[in-house]
Every structure is written in C-alpha cells, then in structure tokens.
C-alpha cells in the first residue's frame, strides 16, 4: 500500500510541476476538493472529451445537447434528488472532523475493524434481535474472502440497529479519540443558490448534480427537431456539482467536475440488448485509447444495491494506485425518469411509434462517464519509470490522440541556421498540431522534459539537416530515431497520430 501511495504522490507532484493540475486557489491555502487544469492538463482534458464526443456522436443514432446548469427546481423533485440524493454523515464531537459513513472503513485498518466487530458481538450478546442481525451480516460477508472483514464492517455500520454500537467502539481517524462520533444523519449533496436579489425559498435553485436530467426534459425537443426514431441517444458534456462530505484521492472525488453522459432511448422490449451493447462499446473505448486491459473490469451491481431508478447497472472500474474505482456507470434506468417528469410537469413525455401506432415511454440505457476521472485514469495508466543509462526516466505513455503536445521541435544548437529551420518547421506544424519549441539545454535533457509531458515525437534539426534537409524524429516510448525529410515531417506526424 505504501508503494502505491508513493506512486500517486509522484503523479500528483508531476501534475503540478509539468502543468497538468494545480490546487485551486493555492495562494490562499487551496480549496478542498477543487482543482485547476494547467496548460498541459487543459489539453489532455480537451482531448479526452473530444475523443468521447467523436465516439458518441459521429454516428447516425446519437444527437448532441448542451443543457443549462441551472434548471427549474421541480426537475430535482421529479428526479428524486431532493429526497434521495443524500449520504449518511457523522461528526467527531472532539475534533469536529466530518466523515461519510459508507467511507469510514477506508480510514481504519483491518485489525482495528476486526476488533470493533468483535466488540459489537459481545455488546449485543444479550439481545436476541441484535444477535440475529449480527449473525446474518457475518454469514453474508463470509463469502467475500479476503474482503470479508471490510464487507461486514460496512454492513454493520450501515445497519440502523447496530451502527451506534459499532461507532462507539471506533477511534476517530483524525484525532484518535474513542466514542466521540455523533449519530449518523442524512446530508443532501446538492449545492443550493438563489435566482434574483432576494434569498427566499421561492427563488431557490440548485447547481445540477448531474447532466442527465437536462437530457431527459429535452427528450421530445431533440427527437422532434432531429426527426430521430427509436432507438436513438442524446449526448452531453458538462459541469456538475456535488457537495461531497469527504473529497479524496486527487481528482477521483471532487466537488466540481465534468460529466460525459449519453442517454440512449429504446423500446422497452429491447432494453437488455442495448444495455449489453453499450457495456461492450464503452469498455472498448478505454481500451482503444491505450488503457491497460488488465486494469479494467466490470463491477455489476447486485439487485439489493441497485439505485432506485435502475433495473440493471454496472460500473467500469480502473485499478488506481489506491484500489479499484469507478470511471463510468452503465445503467438501465427503465422509464423512471420520463415517467417522473411526465407526472411532475403535467406534460406528456411519450414517444409515438409510427409502425405500431402506439404511444409509450421509452426505456433509457445510460452511459455516464466522468471526464475528470477518465483524465486521472489515463494519466495514472500512462505513467512509467524505467532505468536508462543509469538514470531513472519518467515518461507518460499517452495514446497519441490524447497527448497534450503532439511534437516538440529542437534546434541542436542556436547557430548555423538551425533555429531558422526549426522555426519554419514549427510554424508549418502549428497549423495542424499542438507543438512545443525548445532550444534550452542539452538535447538529452530536452527529451526527458518532453517524456514527462507525454509528447509522442521530438524533432531535432542537426548538422545532417544542413547537408541533406532531413531531421531526426525520435519516438517517445521506444526512444528510436529515424531520419525524415524536413518537408515530409507533417505527413509523417499525420500518419502516426491518426493510428
């Protein structure tokens, strides 16, 4: 675990040093759970979003949308967010630290969790009802293998009859005091604000906690305008906001983030077919952009853990340094959302099928990916260290389509006409690519700087260039070098970068 944490620390350090990600408002001490994307980060994020957009909308059955961040407050009543978008929260009465109940176990080691579970058993031994609940939880968790303790701990913590007993046996991870936790209470994750000059309940609105509802309320608008027939989808990329109790693990859980969502509307009779189709399409997208296949998996939700709107659900998870974490969710949302908006708005959301001459509410297959989490997964996956001539080489092996800078141009020395040739090549390439010009330091050091930025190709103008008008093109991952005619560099890069 220490080695994995060290890896994440290296990536966070690299991110700041090279300009991928900065702590928001850093000169004021930072703002927890908020991050700024620097010069390289904004390019990588843009490339991730562009590849997603092409994959989703450059087909005849998916349309695009950009809905407003602020929506009528009744939207969030209909969606269930006002009532259900909550997390159980506890506070330490001693140090005032706040924790999500379902994530508390991540902060406590297995030995202490095991001890606390045993104490719960002793303290409930005289109560037949509590003993029965305790035994059923232990029996259910036993099939979890190595994770049995974690499963049992979380289940007891979330059980209303046993939670208080367990909390009284746990030391606060922040201050170390025992028995100082408050009772768990529900905390709504939506940010509330007000429209207009008066802050009263009639002017209250929410910053959207997801982009999906903007798609649902526009379902018929898009369908009528585009003349689409089922099955078809609506895709959107946009900001969402969640007032998370605990943010953690760099970009993995933040309060402001971007979502890349596509809602696919289908005939209810075909829901399973399309759910399976989009599962394979979406995990294939990550693989096609070079993500390590062995670090990707599906995590299917058991029936008793499904969200209130879902008939079936799975997560695409990536193996981060801190463990497996969701980077995308695929859900069969049934007709829950359209039926709720129909009920709350009083307007029909039904689709008219011209072939069957029937009106019905379509089922929705959702693919919901986090742009920020995808950014982090691609960044972590690309990071490699290797020994080269007695030195450690740090390199980001991004897929060429995702690399923030596509090529760097180096004059070997700042004389003999080399800078002029280099600037001419740079000017030509800038019309098509994001490139970087560097004439400072030894070429080897320049290579290393670009390796850390993930730049796939470095172009060096050297002595031989003056003789035969060829340049050295060095490939990032293999470090192999080839000679290419200076007039053919653009064609060479276009061929390599469209793989």
XYZ file of C-alpha atoms in Angstrom, residues 67-290:
224
model
C -28.357 21.973 -21.378
C -28.338 24.747 -18.781
C -26.580 24.187 -15.450
C -29.460 25.894 -13.625
C -32.853 24.207 -14.054
C -36.344 24.594 -12.625
C -36.252 23.283 -9.020
C -39.149 20.913 -9.773
C -36.760 18.980 -12.038
C -34.842 17.838 -8.967
C -38.010 16.935 -7.098
C -39.111 14.786 -10.029
C -35.699 13.139 -10.364
C -35.653 12.188 -6.685
C -32.571 14.246 -5.866
C -34.300 16.459 -3.302
C -35.487 13.387 -1.406
C -32.867 10.753 -2.115
C -29.577 12.437 -3.109
C -28.112 12.136 0.363
C -25.186 10.481 2.104
C -25.113 9.345 5.749
C -22.747 11.623 7.678
C -21.168 11.593 11.130
C -19.098 14.155 13.028
C -16.415 13.729 15.656
C -17.551 15.756 18.666
C -13.932 16.193 19.770
C -12.091 17.453 16.650
C -15.162 18.371 14.511
C -13.978 16.223 11.582
C -16.757 15.049 9.288
C -16.978 11.635 7.604
C -19.208 9.781 5.182
C -20.420 6.670 6.995
C -20.007 4.397 3.978
C -16.377 5.518 3.504
C -15.285 5.478 7.140
C -13.960 1.934 6.803
C -11.382 3.117 4.236
C -9.673 5.119 7.003
C -9.395 2.263 9.522
C -7.010 -0.686 9.239
C -8.290 -4.259 9.112
C -7.036 -5.214 12.574
C -8.968 -2.386 14.237
C -12.064 -3.147 12.183
C -11.934 -6.785 13.230
C -11.593 -5.817 16.878
C -14.549 -3.418 16.669
C -16.710 -6.112 15.053
C -15.870 -8.496 17.900
C -16.830 -5.827 20.453
C -20.213 -5.418 18.749
C -20.755 -9.160 19.122
C -20.016 -9.004 22.869
C -22.213 -5.985 23.492
C -25.231 -7.379 21.633
C -24.974 -10.922 23.040
C -27.938 -10.471 25.402
C -30.326 -9.141 22.746
C -31.858 -11.864 20.571
C -32.888 -9.457 17.780
C -29.483 -7.760 17.526
C -27.684 -11.103 17.722
C -29.805 -12.393 14.849
C -28.980 -9.299 12.727
C -25.273 -9.555 13.597
C -25.107 -13.265 12.710
C -26.872 -12.744 9.376
C -24.399 -9.981 8.425
C -21.390 -12.132 9.337
C -22.799 -15.087 7.420
C -23.434 -12.962 4.302
C -19.953 -11.404 4.420
C -18.153 -14.735 4.812
C -18.324 -15.345 1.051
C -16.273 -12.197 0.469
C -12.959 -13.976 1.017
C -10.170 -11.537 1.828
C -12.676 -8.676 1.830
C -14.976 -10.350 4.400
C -13.946 -8.026 7.234
C -14.482 -4.910 5.114
C -17.883 -6.156 3.944
C -19.020 -6.993 7.479
C -17.745 -3.688 8.881
C -19.567 -1.632 6.247
C -22.778 -3.672 6.608
C -22.832 -3.211 10.404
C -22.059 0.489 10.021
C -24.979 0.946 7.632
C -27.404 -1.098 9.747
C -29.687 1.228 11.773
C -29.831 -1.210 14.715
C -26.084 -1.868 15.028
C -24.486 1.324 13.708
C -24.454 3.214 17.025
C -22.855 0.272 18.834
C -20.061 0.000 16.266
C -19.451 3.764 16.159
C -18.946 3.808 19.935
C -16.122 1.272 19.534
C -14.215 3.157 16.832
C -11.465 5.707 17.303
C -11.758 8.864 15.203
C -9.239 8.582 12.327
C -8.495 12.292 12.703
C -7.883 12.807 16.446
C -7.759 9.219 17.753
C -10.454 9.640 20.415
C -12.904 6.798 21.013
C -16.667 7.083 21.362
C -16.825 10.655 20.079
C -18.959 10.166 16.967
C -22.418 11.671 16.578
C -25.309 9.545 15.347
C -25.456 9.239 11.564
C -27.698 11.711 9.764
C -28.557 12.318 6.118
C -26.807 15.123 4.238
C -28.086 16.370 0.849
C -25.260 16.706 -1.666
C -26.786 19.400 -3.872
C -25.466 22.956 -3.821
C -28.307 25.447 -3.331
C -28.286 29.009 -4.619
C -30.852 31.711 -5.423
C -32.129 33.444 -8.551
C -32.646 37.196 -8.291
C -31.887 39.644 -5.487
C -33.985 38.064 -2.741
C -32.791 34.939 -0.925
C -36.037 33.200 -0.102
C -37.394 29.714 -0.711
C -39.278 30.824 -3.813
C -36.022 31.852 -5.504
C -34.046 28.730 -4.591
C -32.395 26.704 -7.351
C -29.673 24.060 -7.398
C -26.386 23.660 -9.224
C -27.040 20.472 -11.145
C -25.585 17.340 -9.507
C -25.682 15.515 -12.863
C -26.161 16.405 -16.533
C -28.657 13.612 -17.269
C -31.812 15.495 -16.261
C -31.176 18.154 -18.904
C -31.286 15.368 -21.473
C -34.489 13.816 -20.104
C -36.509 17.045 -20.081
C -35.350 17.757 -23.657
C -36.095 14.247 -24.945
C -39.044 15.220 -27.158
C -37.464 18.552 -28.197
C -34.429 16.741 -29.584
C -36.483 13.896 -31.049
C -38.810 16.238 -32.912
C -36.067 18.581 -34.116
C -33.807 15.779 -35.360
C -36.676 13.505 -36.549
C -34.980 10.571 -34.858
C -36.735 7.263 -34.355
C -36.106 4.777 -31.564
C -33.540 3.649 -30.721
C -31.513 6.857 -30.516
C -29.348 8.675 -27.996
C -28.642 12.166 -26.706
C -25.091 13.005 -25.602
C -23.859 15.844 -23.435
C -20.633 17.017 -21.802
C -20.967 19.465 -18.952
C -20.134 20.559 -15.428
C -21.845 19.063 -12.386
C -21.520 19.890 -8.706
C -21.787 17.765 -5.572
C -21.193 18.968 -2.038
C -19.189 15.895 -1.090
C -18.671 15.314 2.638
C -15.189 13.943 2.024
C -13.149 14.557 -1.110
C -10.156 12.313 -1.647
C -7.608 10.707 -3.943
C -6.667 13.702 -6.053
C -9.211 14.069 -8.900
C -11.203 10.948 -8.050
C -13.783 12.623 -5.801
C -14.218 16.368 -6.209
C -16.990 18.896 -5.668
C -16.886 20.337 -9.186
C -16.388 18.008 -12.128
C -17.334 17.332 -15.725
C -19.553 14.509 -16.902
C -19.718 12.874 -20.314
C -23.169 11.293 -20.480
C -25.212 9.655 -23.194
C -28.812 8.578 -22.662
C -29.997 6.001 -25.219
C -33.774 5.754 -25.631
C -35.076 2.316 -26.594
C -38.213 0.252 -26.910
C -38.729 -1.466 -23.510
C -38.706 -4.832 -25.304
C -35.118 -4.216 -26.457
C -33.606 -2.883 -23.231
C -31.372 -5.870 -22.455
C -29.915 -5.961 -25.956
C -28.921 -2.313 -25.848
C -27.659 -2.478 -22.258
C -25.250 -5.276 -23.234
C -24.296 -3.438 -26.427
C -23.292 -0.241 -24.629
C -21.381 -2.138 -21.943
C -19.051 -3.569 -24.568
C -18.851 -0.357 -26.587
C -17.841 1.724 -23.621
C -15.147 -0.532 -22.150
C -13.822 -0.912 -25.699
C -13.389 2.883 -25.917
C -10.940 2.932 -23.000
C -9.009 0.021 -24.478
C -8.855 1.689 -27.910
C -7.111 4.677 -26.326
C -4.401 2.512 -24.826
